[in-house]
Coordinates of C-alpha atoms in Angstrom, one line a residue:
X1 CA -2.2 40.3 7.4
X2 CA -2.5 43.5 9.8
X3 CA -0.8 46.4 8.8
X4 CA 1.8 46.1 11.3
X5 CA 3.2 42.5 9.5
X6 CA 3.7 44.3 6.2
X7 CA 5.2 47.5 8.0
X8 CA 7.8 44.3 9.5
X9 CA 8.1 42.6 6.3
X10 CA 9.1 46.0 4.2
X11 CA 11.3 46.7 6.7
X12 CA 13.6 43.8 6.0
X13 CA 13.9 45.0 3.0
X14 CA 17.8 45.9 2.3
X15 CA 18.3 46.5 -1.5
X16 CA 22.0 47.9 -0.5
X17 CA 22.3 43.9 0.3
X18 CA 22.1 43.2 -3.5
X19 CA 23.7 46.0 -4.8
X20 CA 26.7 43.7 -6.8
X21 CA 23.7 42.0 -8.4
X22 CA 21.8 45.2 -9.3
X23 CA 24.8 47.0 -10.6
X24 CA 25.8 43.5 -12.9
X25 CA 22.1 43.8 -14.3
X26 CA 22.8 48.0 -14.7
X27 CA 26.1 47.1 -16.4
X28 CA 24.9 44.9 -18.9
X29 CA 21.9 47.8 -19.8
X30 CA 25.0 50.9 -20.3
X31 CA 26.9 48.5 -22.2
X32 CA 23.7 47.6 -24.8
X33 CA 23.6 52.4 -24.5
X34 CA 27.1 52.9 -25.0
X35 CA 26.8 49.9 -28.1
X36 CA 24.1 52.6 -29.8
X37 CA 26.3 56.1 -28.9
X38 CA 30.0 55.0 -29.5
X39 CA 30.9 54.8 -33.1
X40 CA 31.3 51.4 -34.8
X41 CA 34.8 51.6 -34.7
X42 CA 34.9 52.1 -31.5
X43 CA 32.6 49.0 -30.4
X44 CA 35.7 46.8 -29.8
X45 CA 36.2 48.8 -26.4
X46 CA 32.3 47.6 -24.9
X47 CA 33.8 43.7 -24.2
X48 CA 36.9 45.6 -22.6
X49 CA 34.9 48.2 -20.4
X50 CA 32.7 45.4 -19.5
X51 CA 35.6 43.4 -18.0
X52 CA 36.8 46.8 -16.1
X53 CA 33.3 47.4 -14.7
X54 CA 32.9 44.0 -13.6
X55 CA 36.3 43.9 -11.8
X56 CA 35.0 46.8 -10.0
X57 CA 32.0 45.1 -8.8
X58 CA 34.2 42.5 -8.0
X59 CA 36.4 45.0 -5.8
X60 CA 33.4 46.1 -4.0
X61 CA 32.4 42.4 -2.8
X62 CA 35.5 41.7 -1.4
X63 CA 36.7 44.9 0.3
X64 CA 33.1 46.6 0.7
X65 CA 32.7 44.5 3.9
X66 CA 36.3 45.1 4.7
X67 CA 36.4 41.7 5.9
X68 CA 37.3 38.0 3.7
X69 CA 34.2 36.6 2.7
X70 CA 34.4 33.9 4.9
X71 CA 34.4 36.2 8.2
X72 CA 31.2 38.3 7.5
X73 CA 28.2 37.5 9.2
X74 CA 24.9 35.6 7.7
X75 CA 22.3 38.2 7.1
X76 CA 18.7 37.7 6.9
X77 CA 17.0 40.2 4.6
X78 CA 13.5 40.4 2.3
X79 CA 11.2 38.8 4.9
X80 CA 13.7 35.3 5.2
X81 CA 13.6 35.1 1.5
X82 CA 17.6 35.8 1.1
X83 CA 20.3 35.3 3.2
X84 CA 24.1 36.3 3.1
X85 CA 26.3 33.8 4.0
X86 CA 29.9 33.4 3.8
X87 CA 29.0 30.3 1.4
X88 CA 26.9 33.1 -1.0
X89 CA 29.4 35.5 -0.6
X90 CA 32.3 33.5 -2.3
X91 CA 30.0 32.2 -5.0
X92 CA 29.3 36.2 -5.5
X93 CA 33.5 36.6 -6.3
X94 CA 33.6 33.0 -8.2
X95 CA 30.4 34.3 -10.6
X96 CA 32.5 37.6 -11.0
X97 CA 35.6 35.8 -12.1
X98 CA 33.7 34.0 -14.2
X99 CA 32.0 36.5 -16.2
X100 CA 35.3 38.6 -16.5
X101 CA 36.4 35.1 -18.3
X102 CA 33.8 34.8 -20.3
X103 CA 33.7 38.4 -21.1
X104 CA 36.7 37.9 -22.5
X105 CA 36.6 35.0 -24.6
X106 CA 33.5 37.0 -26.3
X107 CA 35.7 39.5 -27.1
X108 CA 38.1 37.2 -28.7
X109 CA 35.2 34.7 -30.4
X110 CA 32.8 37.6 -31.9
X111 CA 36.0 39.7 -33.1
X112 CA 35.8 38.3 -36.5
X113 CA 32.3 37.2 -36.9
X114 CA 29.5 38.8 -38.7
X115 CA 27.1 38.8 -34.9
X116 CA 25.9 41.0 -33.0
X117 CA 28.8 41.6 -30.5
X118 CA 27.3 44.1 -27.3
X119 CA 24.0 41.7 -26.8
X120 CA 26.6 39.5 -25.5
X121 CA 27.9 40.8 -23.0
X122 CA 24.5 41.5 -21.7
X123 CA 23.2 38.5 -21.8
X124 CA 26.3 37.3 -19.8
X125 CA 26.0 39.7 -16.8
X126 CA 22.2 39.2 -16.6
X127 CA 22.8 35.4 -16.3
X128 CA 25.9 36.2 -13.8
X129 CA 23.3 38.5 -11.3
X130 CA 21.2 35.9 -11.4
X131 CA 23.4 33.4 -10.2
X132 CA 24.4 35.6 -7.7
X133 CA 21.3 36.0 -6.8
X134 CA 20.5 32.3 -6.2
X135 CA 23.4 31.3 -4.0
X136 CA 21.4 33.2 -1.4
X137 CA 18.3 31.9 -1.7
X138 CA 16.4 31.1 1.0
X139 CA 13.2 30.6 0.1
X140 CA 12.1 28.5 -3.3
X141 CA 10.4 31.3 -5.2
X142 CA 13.7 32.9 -5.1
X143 CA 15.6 29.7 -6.1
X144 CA 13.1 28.7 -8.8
X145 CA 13.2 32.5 -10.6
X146 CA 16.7 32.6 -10.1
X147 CA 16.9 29.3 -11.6
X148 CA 14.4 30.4 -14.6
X149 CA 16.8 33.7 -14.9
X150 CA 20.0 31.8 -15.8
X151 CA 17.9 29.1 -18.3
X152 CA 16.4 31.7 -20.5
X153 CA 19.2 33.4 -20.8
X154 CA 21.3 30.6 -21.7
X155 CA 19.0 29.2 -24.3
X156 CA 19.8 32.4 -26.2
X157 CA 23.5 32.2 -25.4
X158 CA 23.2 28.7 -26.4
X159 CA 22.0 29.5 -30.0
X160 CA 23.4 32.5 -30.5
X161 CA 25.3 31.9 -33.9
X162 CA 22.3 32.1 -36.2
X163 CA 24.8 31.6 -39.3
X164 CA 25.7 28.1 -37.7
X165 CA 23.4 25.4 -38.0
X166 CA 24.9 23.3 -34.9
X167 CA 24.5 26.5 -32.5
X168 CA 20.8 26.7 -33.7
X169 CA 20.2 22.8 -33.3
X170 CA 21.7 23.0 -29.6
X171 CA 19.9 25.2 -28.9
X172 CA 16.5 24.3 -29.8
X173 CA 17.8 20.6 -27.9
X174 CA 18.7 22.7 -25.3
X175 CA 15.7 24.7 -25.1
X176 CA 13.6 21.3 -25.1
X177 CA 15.3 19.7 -22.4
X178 CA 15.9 22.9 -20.5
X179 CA 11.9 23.2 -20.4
X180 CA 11.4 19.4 -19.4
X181 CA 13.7 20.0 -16.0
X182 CA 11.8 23.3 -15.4
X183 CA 8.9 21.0 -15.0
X184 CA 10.3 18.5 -13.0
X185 CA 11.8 21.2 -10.9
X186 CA 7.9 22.6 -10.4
X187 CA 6.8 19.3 -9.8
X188 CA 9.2 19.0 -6.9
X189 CA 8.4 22.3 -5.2
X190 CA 4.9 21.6 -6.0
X191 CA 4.6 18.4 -4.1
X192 CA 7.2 19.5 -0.8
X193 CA 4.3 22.6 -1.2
X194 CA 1.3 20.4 -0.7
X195 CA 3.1 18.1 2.1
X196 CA 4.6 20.9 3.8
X197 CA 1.3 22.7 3.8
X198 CA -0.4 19.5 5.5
X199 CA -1.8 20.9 9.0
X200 CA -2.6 17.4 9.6
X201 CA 1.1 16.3 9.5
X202 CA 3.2 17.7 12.3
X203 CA 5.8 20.6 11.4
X204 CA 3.4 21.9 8.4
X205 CA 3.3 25.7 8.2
X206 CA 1.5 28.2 6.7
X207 CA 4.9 28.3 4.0
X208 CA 6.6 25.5 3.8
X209 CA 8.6 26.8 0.6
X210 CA 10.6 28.8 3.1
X211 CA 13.6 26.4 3.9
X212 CA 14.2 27.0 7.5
X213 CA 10.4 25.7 7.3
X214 CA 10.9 23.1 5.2
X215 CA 14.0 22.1 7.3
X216 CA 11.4 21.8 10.4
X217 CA 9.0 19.9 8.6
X218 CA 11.4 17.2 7.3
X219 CA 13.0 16.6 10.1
X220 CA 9.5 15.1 11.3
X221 CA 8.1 13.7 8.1
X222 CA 12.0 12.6 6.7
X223 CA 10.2 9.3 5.9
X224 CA 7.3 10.2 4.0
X225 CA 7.0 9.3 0.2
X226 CA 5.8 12.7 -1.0
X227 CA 8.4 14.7 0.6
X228 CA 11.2 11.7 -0.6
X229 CA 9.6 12.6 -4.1
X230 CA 9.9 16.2 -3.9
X231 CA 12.9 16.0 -2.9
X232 CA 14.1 13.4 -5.5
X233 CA 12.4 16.0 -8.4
X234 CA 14.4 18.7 -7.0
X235 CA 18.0 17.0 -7.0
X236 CA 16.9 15.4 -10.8
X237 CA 16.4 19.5 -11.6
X238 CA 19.9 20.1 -9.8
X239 CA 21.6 16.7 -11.4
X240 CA 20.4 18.4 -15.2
X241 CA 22.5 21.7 -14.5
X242 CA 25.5 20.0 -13.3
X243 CA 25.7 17.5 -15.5
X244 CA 25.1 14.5 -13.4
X245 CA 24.5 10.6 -15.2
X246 CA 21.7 10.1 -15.9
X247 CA 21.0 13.6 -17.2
X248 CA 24.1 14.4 -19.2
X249 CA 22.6 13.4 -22.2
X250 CA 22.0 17.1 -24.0
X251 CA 25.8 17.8 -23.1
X252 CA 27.7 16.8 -26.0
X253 CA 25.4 18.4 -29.0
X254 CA 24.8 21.5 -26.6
X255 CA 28.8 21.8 -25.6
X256 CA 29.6 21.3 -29.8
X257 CA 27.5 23.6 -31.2
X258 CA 27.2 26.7 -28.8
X259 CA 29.6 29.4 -29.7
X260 CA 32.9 28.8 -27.4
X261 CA 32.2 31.5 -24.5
X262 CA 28.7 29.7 -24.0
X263 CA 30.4 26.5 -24.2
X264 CA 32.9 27.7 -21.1
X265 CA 29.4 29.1 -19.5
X266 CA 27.9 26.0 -19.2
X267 CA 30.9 23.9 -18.5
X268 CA 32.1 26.4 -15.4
X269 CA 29.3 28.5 -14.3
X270 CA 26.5 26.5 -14.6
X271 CA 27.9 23.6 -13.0
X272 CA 29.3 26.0 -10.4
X273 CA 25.1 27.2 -9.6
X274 CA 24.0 23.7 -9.6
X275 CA 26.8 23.2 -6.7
X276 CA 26.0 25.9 -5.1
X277 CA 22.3 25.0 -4.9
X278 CA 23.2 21.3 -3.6
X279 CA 25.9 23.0 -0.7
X280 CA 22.7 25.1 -0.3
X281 CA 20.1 22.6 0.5
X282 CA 22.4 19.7 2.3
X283 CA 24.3 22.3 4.3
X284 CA 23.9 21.1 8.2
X285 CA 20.4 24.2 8.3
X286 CA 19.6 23.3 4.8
X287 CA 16.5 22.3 3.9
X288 CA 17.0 19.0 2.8
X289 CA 19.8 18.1 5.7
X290 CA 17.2 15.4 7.3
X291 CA 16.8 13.5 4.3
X292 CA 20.3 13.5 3.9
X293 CA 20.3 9.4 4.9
X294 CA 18.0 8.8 2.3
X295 CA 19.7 10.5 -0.4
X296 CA 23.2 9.8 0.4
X297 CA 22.8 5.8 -1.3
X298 CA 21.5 7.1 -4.4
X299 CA 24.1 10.2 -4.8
X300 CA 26.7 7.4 -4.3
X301 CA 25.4 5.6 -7.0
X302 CA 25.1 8.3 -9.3
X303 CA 28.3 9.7 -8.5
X304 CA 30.1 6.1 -9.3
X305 CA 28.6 5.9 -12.7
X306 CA 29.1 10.0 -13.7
X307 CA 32.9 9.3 -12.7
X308 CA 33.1 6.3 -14.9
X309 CA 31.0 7.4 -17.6
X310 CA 32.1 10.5 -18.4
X311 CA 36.2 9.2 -18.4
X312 CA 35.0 6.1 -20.6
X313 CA 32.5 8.4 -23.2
X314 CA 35.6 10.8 -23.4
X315 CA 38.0 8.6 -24.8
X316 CA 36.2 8.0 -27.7
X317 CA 35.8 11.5 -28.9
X318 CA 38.6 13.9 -30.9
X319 CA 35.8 16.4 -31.1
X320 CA 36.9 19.0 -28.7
X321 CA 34.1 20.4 -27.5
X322 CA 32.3 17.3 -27.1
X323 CA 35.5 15.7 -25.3
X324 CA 35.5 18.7 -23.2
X325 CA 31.6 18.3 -22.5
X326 CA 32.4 14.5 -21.4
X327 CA 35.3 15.8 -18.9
X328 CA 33.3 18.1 -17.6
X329 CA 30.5 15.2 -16.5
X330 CA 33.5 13.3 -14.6
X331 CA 34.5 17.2 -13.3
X332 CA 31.1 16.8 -11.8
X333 CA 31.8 13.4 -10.9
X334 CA 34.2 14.6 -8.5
X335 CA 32.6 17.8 -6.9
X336 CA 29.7 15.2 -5.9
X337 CA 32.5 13.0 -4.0
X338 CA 33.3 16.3 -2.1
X339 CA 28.8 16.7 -1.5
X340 CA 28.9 13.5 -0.2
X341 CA 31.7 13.7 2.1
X342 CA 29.7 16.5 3.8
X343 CA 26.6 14.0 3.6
X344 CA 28.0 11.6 5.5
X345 CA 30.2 12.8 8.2
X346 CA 30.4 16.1 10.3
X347 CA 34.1 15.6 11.2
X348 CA 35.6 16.6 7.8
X349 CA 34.3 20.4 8.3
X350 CA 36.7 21.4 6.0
X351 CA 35.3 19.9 2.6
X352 CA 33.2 22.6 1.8
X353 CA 36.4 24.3 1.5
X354 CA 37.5 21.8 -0.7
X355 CA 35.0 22.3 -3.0
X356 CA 35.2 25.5 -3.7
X357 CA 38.6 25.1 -3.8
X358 CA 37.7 22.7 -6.3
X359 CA 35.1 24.7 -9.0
X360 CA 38.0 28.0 -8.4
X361 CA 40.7 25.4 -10.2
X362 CA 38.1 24.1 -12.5
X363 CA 37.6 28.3 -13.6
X364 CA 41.1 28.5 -14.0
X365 CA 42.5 25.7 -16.4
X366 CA 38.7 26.7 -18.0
X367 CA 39.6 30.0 -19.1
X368 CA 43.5 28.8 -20.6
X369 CA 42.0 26.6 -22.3
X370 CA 38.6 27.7 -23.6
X371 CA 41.0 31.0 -24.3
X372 CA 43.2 29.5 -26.5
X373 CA 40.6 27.8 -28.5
X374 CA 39.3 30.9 -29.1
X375 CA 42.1 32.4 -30.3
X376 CA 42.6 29.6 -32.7
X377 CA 39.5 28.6 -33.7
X378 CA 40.5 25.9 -35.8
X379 CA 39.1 25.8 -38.7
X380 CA 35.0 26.1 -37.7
X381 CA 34.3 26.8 -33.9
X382 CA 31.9 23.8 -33.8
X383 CA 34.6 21.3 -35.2
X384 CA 38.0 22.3 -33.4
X385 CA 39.2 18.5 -33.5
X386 CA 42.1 17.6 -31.0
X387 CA 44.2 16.7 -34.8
X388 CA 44.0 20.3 -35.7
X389 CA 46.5 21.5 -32.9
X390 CA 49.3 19.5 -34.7
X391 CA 52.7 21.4 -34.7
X392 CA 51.1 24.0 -33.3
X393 CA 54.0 23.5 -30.3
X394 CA 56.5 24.2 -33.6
X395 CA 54.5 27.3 -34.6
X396 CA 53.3 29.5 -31.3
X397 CA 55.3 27.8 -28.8
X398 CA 54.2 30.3 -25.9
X399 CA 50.4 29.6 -26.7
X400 CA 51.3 25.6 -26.8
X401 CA 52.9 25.8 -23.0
X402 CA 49.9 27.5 -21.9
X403 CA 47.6 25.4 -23.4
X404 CA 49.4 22.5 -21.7
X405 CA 49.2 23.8 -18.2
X406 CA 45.6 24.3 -18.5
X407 CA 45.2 20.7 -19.8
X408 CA 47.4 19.3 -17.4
X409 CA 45.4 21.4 -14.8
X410 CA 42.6 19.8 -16.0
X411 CA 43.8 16.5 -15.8
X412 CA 44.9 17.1 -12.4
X413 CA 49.1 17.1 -13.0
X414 CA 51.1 18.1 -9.9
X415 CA 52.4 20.4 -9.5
X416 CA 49.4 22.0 -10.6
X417 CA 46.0 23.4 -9.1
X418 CA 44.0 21.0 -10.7
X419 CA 46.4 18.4 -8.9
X420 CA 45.7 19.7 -5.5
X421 CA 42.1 20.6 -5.7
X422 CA 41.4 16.3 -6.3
X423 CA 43.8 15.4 -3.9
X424 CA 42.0 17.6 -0.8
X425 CA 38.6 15.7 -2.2
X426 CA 40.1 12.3 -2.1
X427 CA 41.5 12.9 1.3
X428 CA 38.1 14.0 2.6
X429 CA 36.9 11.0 0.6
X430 CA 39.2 9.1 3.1
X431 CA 38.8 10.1 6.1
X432 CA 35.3 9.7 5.7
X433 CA 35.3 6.1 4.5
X434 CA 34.2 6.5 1.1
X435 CA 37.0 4.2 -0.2
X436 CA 35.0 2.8 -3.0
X437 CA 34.4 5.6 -4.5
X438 CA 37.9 6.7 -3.3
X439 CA 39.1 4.0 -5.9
X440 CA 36.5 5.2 -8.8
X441 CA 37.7 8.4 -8.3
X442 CA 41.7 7.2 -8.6
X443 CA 40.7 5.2 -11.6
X444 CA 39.0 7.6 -13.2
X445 CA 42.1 10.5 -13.1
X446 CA 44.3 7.6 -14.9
X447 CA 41.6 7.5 -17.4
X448 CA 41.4 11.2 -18.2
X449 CA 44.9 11.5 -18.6
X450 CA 44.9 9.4 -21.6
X451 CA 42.7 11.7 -23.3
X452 CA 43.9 15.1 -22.3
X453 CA 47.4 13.6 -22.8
X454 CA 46.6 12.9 -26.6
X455 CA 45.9 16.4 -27.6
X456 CA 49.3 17.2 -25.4
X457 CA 51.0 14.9 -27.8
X458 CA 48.9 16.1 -31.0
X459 CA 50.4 19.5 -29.8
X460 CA 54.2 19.0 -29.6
X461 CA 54.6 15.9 -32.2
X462 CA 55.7 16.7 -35.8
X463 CA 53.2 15.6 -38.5
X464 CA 54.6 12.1 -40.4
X465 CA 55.9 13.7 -43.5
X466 CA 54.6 11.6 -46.5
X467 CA 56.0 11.3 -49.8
X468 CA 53.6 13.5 -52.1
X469 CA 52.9 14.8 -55.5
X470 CA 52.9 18.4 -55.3
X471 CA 49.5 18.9 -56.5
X472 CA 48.5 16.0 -53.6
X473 CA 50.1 18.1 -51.0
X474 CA 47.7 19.9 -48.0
X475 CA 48.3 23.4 -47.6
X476 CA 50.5 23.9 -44.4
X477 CA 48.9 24.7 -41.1
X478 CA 48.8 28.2 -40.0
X479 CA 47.7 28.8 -36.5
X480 CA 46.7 32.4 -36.0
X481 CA 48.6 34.3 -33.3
X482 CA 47.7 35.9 -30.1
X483 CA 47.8 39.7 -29.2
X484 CA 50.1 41.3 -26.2
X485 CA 46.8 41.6 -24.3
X486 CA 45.7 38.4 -24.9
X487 CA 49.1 36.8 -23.9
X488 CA 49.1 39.0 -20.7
X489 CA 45.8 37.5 -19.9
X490 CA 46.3 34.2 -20.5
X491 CA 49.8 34.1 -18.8
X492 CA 48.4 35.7 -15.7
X493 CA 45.7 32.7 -15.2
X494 CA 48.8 30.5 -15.9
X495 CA 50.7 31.4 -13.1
X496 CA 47.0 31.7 -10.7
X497 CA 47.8 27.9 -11.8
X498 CA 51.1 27.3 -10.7
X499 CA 51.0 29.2 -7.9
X500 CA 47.8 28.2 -6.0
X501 CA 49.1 24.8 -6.9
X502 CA 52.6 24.6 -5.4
X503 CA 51.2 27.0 -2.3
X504 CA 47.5 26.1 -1.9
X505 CA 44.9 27.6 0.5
X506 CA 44.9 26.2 3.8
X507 CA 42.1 23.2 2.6
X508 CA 43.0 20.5 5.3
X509 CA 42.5 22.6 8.3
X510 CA 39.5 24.2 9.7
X511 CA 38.1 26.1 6.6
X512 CA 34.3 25.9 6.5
X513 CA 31.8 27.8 4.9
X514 CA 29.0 26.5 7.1

């Protein structure tokens, strides 16, 4: 290189581009300074000025442009490396959410427990700018550290209870498999690499990791076995993060014994990144859009059996986490009807729409839920059974109604937003002759509401009183109650429920992202 290519190369430079993700990263380093200077009784207020400084990151993203995010234009910046996008730029606001959630639920989980508290938090806005970071990748050094970002830090999320022996057993499993996908990931963008980098194939370039590139080179070699299996290690990596069959399998133990904010991590924003990374790379100037024929069969298939598998595994747990874990593979199950829709037809522009549409209801009936739980926290956080929420509809009736609209949400009741968010996926399903999987997909909501409908019943039907000797007798349930502030928080996300559900976004009409 001359001097004049690096003098064009620093000047693409733009670090005001990622200044949401900067200032998440400088966030979570004052909160970890103010943990050291306040005074321990005033270490409650670090989850709470967290949330506030977080909401005004979140502020800046969507009125900083003083355009929606689907309006502003892509922007190229770092040599190619990142791009803005409207797609990026949404995930940026969902991530934000997020965190503010999961903030949150710290608060409430580590409130009474002998951890450290501020560590956290900091963890969880590192993790968040990194996932900001990777929905606008462009380039797969900047997907792969981004990816490498958000695993580390989860792996200590993951196990971060040392007092609990199930939060350090999920996450040494977690750590294991975690590390196994990091290779298969490498061995993916090692081998597209090596073919891309072929001068004796035609489209290979000098860096073929770059995904306009890459994009250039498939589209000539789409039928070539090395680039098929680089591409198939890549969507395995992917499948892991979101959950897809057959890589579920470190769900259930991980979802059970992480503490209940890392639990609502992986089930919401994690999945959400693994998304974001498919809409990424199958987008119509992704880098995989020409072998989107090839993959299409096998996402099908593996779509068919997440939807069934995860309904049919969830009806045999009580376990709440794990049951939750289980729901959250069909969950996927679904989103990947909505990736394939945009596989296999360019005439339903609008499900790209529909899937974020999708992930923002999933975040919602997420944090009621995972917020009453924490609340509760009945009686160890690892073993919150669906059994233990008996009568608690007799006890806190205000937390019982919001627990049921996040659970109904969940199970996609109308008129809720859960409802609407799997009816604008089965319509695009429709109209773009997926009707097997259609009928999978209609099967599989009558399924899940068997299983979220028992813990609605264990909430709201009276224990069968039984004859006892007094000394035979269990102690009465008491369910803990909820502060103002929690209540406020939890009813707010409520009525996000109700109302985006009774008066949705405009999904069936031209929305795209792309």
């Amino acid at each position: 290189m001359d001097y004049s290519t690096f003098q064009r190369i620093a000047a693409t430079q733009e670090w005001l581009t990622l200044l949401p993700e900067i200032t998440l990263c400088g966030i979570a380093l004052f909160l970890l300074l103010l943990d050291v200077m306040l005074p321990t009784r005033l270490n409650r207020w670090v989850p709470r000025i967290g949330i506030v400084l977080n909401l005004a990151v979140l502020t800046f993203v969507c009125c900083g442009t003083g355009t929606c995010p689907t309006e502003i234009e892509p922007k190229s910046v770092f040599n190619g490396m990142i791009v803005i996008t409207p797609l990026s730029q949404w995930f940026r606001v969902f991530f934000l959410l997020s965190n503010i959630g999961i903030l949150w639920l710290a608060g409430n989980y580590l409130r009474d427990r002998k951890l450290v508290r501020t560590e956290f938090y900091a963890l969880s806005s590192i993790v968040t700018a990194a996932m900001m970071l990777l929905v606008h990748s462009n380039h797969f050094v900047i997907l792969f550290v981004s990816l490498e970002t958000i695993a580390v830090g989860l792996y200590v999320m993951v196990a971060y209870d040392r007092n609990s022996p199930l939060s350090l057993e999920a996450g040494i499993k977690y750590l294991v498999v975690g590390g196994t996908n990091t290779a298969i990931l490498l061995l993916g963008i090692a081998l597209l690499y090596g073919i891309g980098g072929n001068p004796m194939l035609v489209g290979s370039s000098a860096d073929p990791l770059a995904f306009g590139n890459l994009q250039s080179f498939l589209a000539e070699n789409a039928a070539h076995p090395v680039a098929r299996m680089g591409a198939l290690a890549v969507l395995a990596s992917v499948a892991f993060k979101i959950g897809l069959v057959p890589f579920q399998i470190w769900i259930p133990d991980v979802y059970q014994g992480a503490p209940t904010p890392t639990t609502a991590f992986l089930s919401v924003s994690s999945k959400a990144a693994g998304v974001a990374v498919l809409l990424i790379l199958f987008s119509p100037t992704g880098a995989f859009a020409p072998l989107a024929a090839f993959v299409s069969p096998i996402l099908l298939l593996v779509t068919a059996v997440t939807l069934i598998y995860g309904n049919v595994v969830a009806l045999g747990y009580t376990n709440l986490k794990r049951l939750l874990g289980m729901s959250g593979v069909a969950h996927a199950g679904f989103l990947m009807m909505g990736i394939l829709v945009m596989l296999n037809t360019d005439s339903v522009s609008w499900v790209s729409g529909s899937i974020l549409f999708y992930l923002f209801a999933y975040l919602l009936a997420s944090l009621v839920v995972f917020g009453v739980m924490s609340i509760l926290s009945i009686p160890e956080d690892a073993d919150q059974d669906v059994y233990d929420y008996t009568q608690l509809g007799e006890q806190r009736p205000v937390l019982a109604a919001l627990l049921t609209i996040g659970i109904g949400s969940l199970a996609g009741i109308p008129p809720l937003v859960g409802f609407m968010a799997k009816f604008s996926l089965f319509v695009a399903a429709f109209q773009s002759g997926l009707l097997v999987l259609l009928g999978i997909g209609a099967v599989s909501v009558a399924v899940s509401i068997y299983y979220y409908f028992k813990w609605i019943r264990e909430i709201y039907v009276r224990e069968q009183v039984v004859q006892l000797d007094d000394e035979e007798k269990p102690e009465p349930k008491v369910f803990a109650s909820a502060s103002m502030t929690n209540l406020l928080f939890l009813g707010l996300v409520s009525i996000a429920i109700l109302v985006f559900g009774l008066f949705p976004m405009d999904l069936l009409s031209n929305w795209s992202l792309f």
